[in-house]
PDB file of C-alpha atoms and ligand atoms in Angstrom:
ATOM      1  CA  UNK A   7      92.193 109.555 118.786  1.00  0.00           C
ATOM      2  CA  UNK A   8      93.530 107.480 121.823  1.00  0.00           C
ATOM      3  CA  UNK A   9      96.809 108.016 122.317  1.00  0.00           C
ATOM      4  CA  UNK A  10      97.800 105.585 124.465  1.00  0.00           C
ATOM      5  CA  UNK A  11      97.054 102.854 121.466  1.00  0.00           C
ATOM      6  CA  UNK A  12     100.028 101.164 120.469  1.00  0.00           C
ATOM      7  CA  UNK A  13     101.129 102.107 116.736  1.00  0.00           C
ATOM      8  CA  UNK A  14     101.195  98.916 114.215  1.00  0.00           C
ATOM      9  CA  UNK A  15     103.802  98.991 111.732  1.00  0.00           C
ATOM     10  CA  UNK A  16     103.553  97.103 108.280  1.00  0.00           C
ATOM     11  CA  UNK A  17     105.676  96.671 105.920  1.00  0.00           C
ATOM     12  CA  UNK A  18     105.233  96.042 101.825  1.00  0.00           C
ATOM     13  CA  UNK A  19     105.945  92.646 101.073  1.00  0.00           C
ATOM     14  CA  UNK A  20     107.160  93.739  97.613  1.00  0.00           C
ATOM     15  CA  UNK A  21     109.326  96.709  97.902  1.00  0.00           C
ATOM     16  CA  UNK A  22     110.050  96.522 101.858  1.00  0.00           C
ATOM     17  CA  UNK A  23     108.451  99.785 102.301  1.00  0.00           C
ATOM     18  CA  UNK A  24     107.083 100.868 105.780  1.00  0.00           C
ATOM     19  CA  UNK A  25     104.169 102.229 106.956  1.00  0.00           C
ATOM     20  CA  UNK A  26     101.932 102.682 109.592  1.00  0.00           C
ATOM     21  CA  UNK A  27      98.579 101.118 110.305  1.00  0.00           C
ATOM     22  CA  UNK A  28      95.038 102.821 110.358  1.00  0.00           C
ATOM     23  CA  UNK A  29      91.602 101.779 110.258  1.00  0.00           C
ATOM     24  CA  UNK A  30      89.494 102.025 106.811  1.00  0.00           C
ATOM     25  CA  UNK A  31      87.152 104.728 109.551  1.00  0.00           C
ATOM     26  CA  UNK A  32      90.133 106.362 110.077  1.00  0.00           C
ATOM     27  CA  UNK A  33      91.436 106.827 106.530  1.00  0.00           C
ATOM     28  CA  UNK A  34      88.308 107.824 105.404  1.00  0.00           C
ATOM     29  CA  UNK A  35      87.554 110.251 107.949  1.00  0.00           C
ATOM     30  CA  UNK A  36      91.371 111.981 107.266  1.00  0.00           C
ATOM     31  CA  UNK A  37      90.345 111.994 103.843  1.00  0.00           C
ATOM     32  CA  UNK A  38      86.890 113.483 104.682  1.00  0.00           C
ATOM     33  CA  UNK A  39      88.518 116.464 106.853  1.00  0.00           C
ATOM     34  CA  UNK A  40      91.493 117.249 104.235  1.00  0.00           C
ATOM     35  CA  UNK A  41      88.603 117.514 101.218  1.00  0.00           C
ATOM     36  CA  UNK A  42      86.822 120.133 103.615  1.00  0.00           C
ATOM     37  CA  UNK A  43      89.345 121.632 103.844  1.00  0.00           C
ATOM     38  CA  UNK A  44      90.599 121.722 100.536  1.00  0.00           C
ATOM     39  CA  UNK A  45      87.125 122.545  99.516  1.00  0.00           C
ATOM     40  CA  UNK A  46      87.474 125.721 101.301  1.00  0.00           C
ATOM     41  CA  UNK A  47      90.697 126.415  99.289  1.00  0.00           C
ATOM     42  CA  UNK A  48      90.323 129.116  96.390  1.00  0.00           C
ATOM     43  CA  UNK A  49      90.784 127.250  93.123  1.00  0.00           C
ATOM     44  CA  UNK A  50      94.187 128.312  92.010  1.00  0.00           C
ATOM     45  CA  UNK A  51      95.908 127.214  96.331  1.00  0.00           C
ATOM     46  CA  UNK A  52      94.484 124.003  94.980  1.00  0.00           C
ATOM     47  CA  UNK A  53      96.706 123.756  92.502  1.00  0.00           C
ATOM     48  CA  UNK A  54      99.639 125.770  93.710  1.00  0.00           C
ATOM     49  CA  UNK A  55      99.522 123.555  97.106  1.00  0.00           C
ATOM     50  CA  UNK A  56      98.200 119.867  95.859  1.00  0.00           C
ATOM     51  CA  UNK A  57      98.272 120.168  92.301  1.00  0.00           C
ATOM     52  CA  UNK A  58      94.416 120.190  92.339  1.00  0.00           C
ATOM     53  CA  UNK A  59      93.987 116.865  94.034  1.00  0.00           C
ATOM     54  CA  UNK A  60      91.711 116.056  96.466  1.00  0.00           C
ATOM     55  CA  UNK A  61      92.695 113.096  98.956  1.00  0.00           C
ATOM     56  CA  UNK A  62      91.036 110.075  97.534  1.00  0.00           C
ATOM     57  CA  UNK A  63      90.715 106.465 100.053  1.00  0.00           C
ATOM     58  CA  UNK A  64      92.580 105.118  97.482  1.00  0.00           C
ATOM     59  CA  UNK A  65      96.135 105.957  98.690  1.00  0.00           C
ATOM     60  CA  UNK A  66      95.463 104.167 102.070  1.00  0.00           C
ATOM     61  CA  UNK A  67      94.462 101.279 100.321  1.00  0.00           C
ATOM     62  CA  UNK A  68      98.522 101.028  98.257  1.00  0.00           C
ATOM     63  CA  UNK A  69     102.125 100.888  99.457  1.00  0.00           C
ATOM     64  CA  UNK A  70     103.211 104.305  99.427  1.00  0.00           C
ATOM     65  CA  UNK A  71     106.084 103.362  96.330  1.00  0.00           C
ATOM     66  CA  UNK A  72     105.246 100.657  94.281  1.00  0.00           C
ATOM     67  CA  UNK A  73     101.475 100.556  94.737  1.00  0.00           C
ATOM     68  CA  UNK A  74     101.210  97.233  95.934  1.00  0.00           C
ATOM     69  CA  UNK A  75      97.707  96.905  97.616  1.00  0.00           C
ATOM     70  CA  UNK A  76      97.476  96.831 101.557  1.00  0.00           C
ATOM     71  CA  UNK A  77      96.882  93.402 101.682  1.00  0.00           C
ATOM     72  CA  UNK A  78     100.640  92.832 100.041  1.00  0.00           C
ATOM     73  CA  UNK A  79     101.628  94.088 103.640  1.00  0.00           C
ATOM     74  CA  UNK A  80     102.268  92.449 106.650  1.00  0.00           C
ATOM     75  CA  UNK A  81     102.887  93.553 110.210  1.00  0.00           C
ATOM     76  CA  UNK A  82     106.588  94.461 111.355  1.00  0.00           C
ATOM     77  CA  UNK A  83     108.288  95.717 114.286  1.00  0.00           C
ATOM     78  CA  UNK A  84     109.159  99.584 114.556  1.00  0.00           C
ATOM     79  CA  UNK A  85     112.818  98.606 114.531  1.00  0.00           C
ATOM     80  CA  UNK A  86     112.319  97.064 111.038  1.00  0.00           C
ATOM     81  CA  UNK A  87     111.656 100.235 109.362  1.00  0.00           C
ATOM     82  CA  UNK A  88     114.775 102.218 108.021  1.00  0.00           C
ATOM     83  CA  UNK A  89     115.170 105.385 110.300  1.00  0.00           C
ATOM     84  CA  UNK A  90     114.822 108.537 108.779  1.00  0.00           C
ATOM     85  CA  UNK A  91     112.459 107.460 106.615  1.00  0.00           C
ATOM     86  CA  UNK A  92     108.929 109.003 106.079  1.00  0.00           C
ATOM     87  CA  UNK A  93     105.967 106.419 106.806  1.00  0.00           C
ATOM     88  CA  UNK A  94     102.800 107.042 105.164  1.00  0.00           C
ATOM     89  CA  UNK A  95      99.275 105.291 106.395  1.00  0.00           C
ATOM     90  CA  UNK A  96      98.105 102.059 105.121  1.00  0.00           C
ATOM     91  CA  UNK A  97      94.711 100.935 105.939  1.00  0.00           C
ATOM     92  CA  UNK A  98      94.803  97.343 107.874  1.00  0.00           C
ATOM     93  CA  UNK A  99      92.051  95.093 108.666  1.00  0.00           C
TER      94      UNK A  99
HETATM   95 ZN1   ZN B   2     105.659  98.419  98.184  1.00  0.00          ZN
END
């Protein structure tokens, strides 16, 4: 991860939500490391921690509320996303 690269925000053309950009590499390969590690889990942390739900592609590919797909997004500037509001990653391309 390079650091220095400048974040792009997006924002949900339908519901206004915001979230930040990341590469379809990069989602996959935070999805790859959390399934590792939630392979390593016992059975019943699983389900006590994330209900028994491994981290799937697919919620980098959908706007964090309504499930609009990441295309239904377009690119905004930091100061366009409410503060104090949690971002999740969207995949951009
Ligand atoms: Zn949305």
């Amino acid at each position: 991860m390079n650091n220095e690269q400048k974040t792009v925000f997006l924002k949900c053309k339908k519901c206004g939500h915001g979230h930040f950009a990341v590469s379809r590499e990069e989602a996959q390969r935070q999805v790859d490391e959390f399934n590792q590690y939630f392979d390593s889990l016992t059975k019943e942390d699983q389900e006590k921690n994330y209900g028994g739900n491994k981290s799937s592609i697919d919620s980098y590919e959908k706007c964090f509320r309504c499930s609009a797909k990441y295309t239904e997004s377009e690119e905004c500037k930091e100061e366009d996303i409410p503060l104090g509001v949690t971002i999740q990653p969207l995949i951009h391309e």
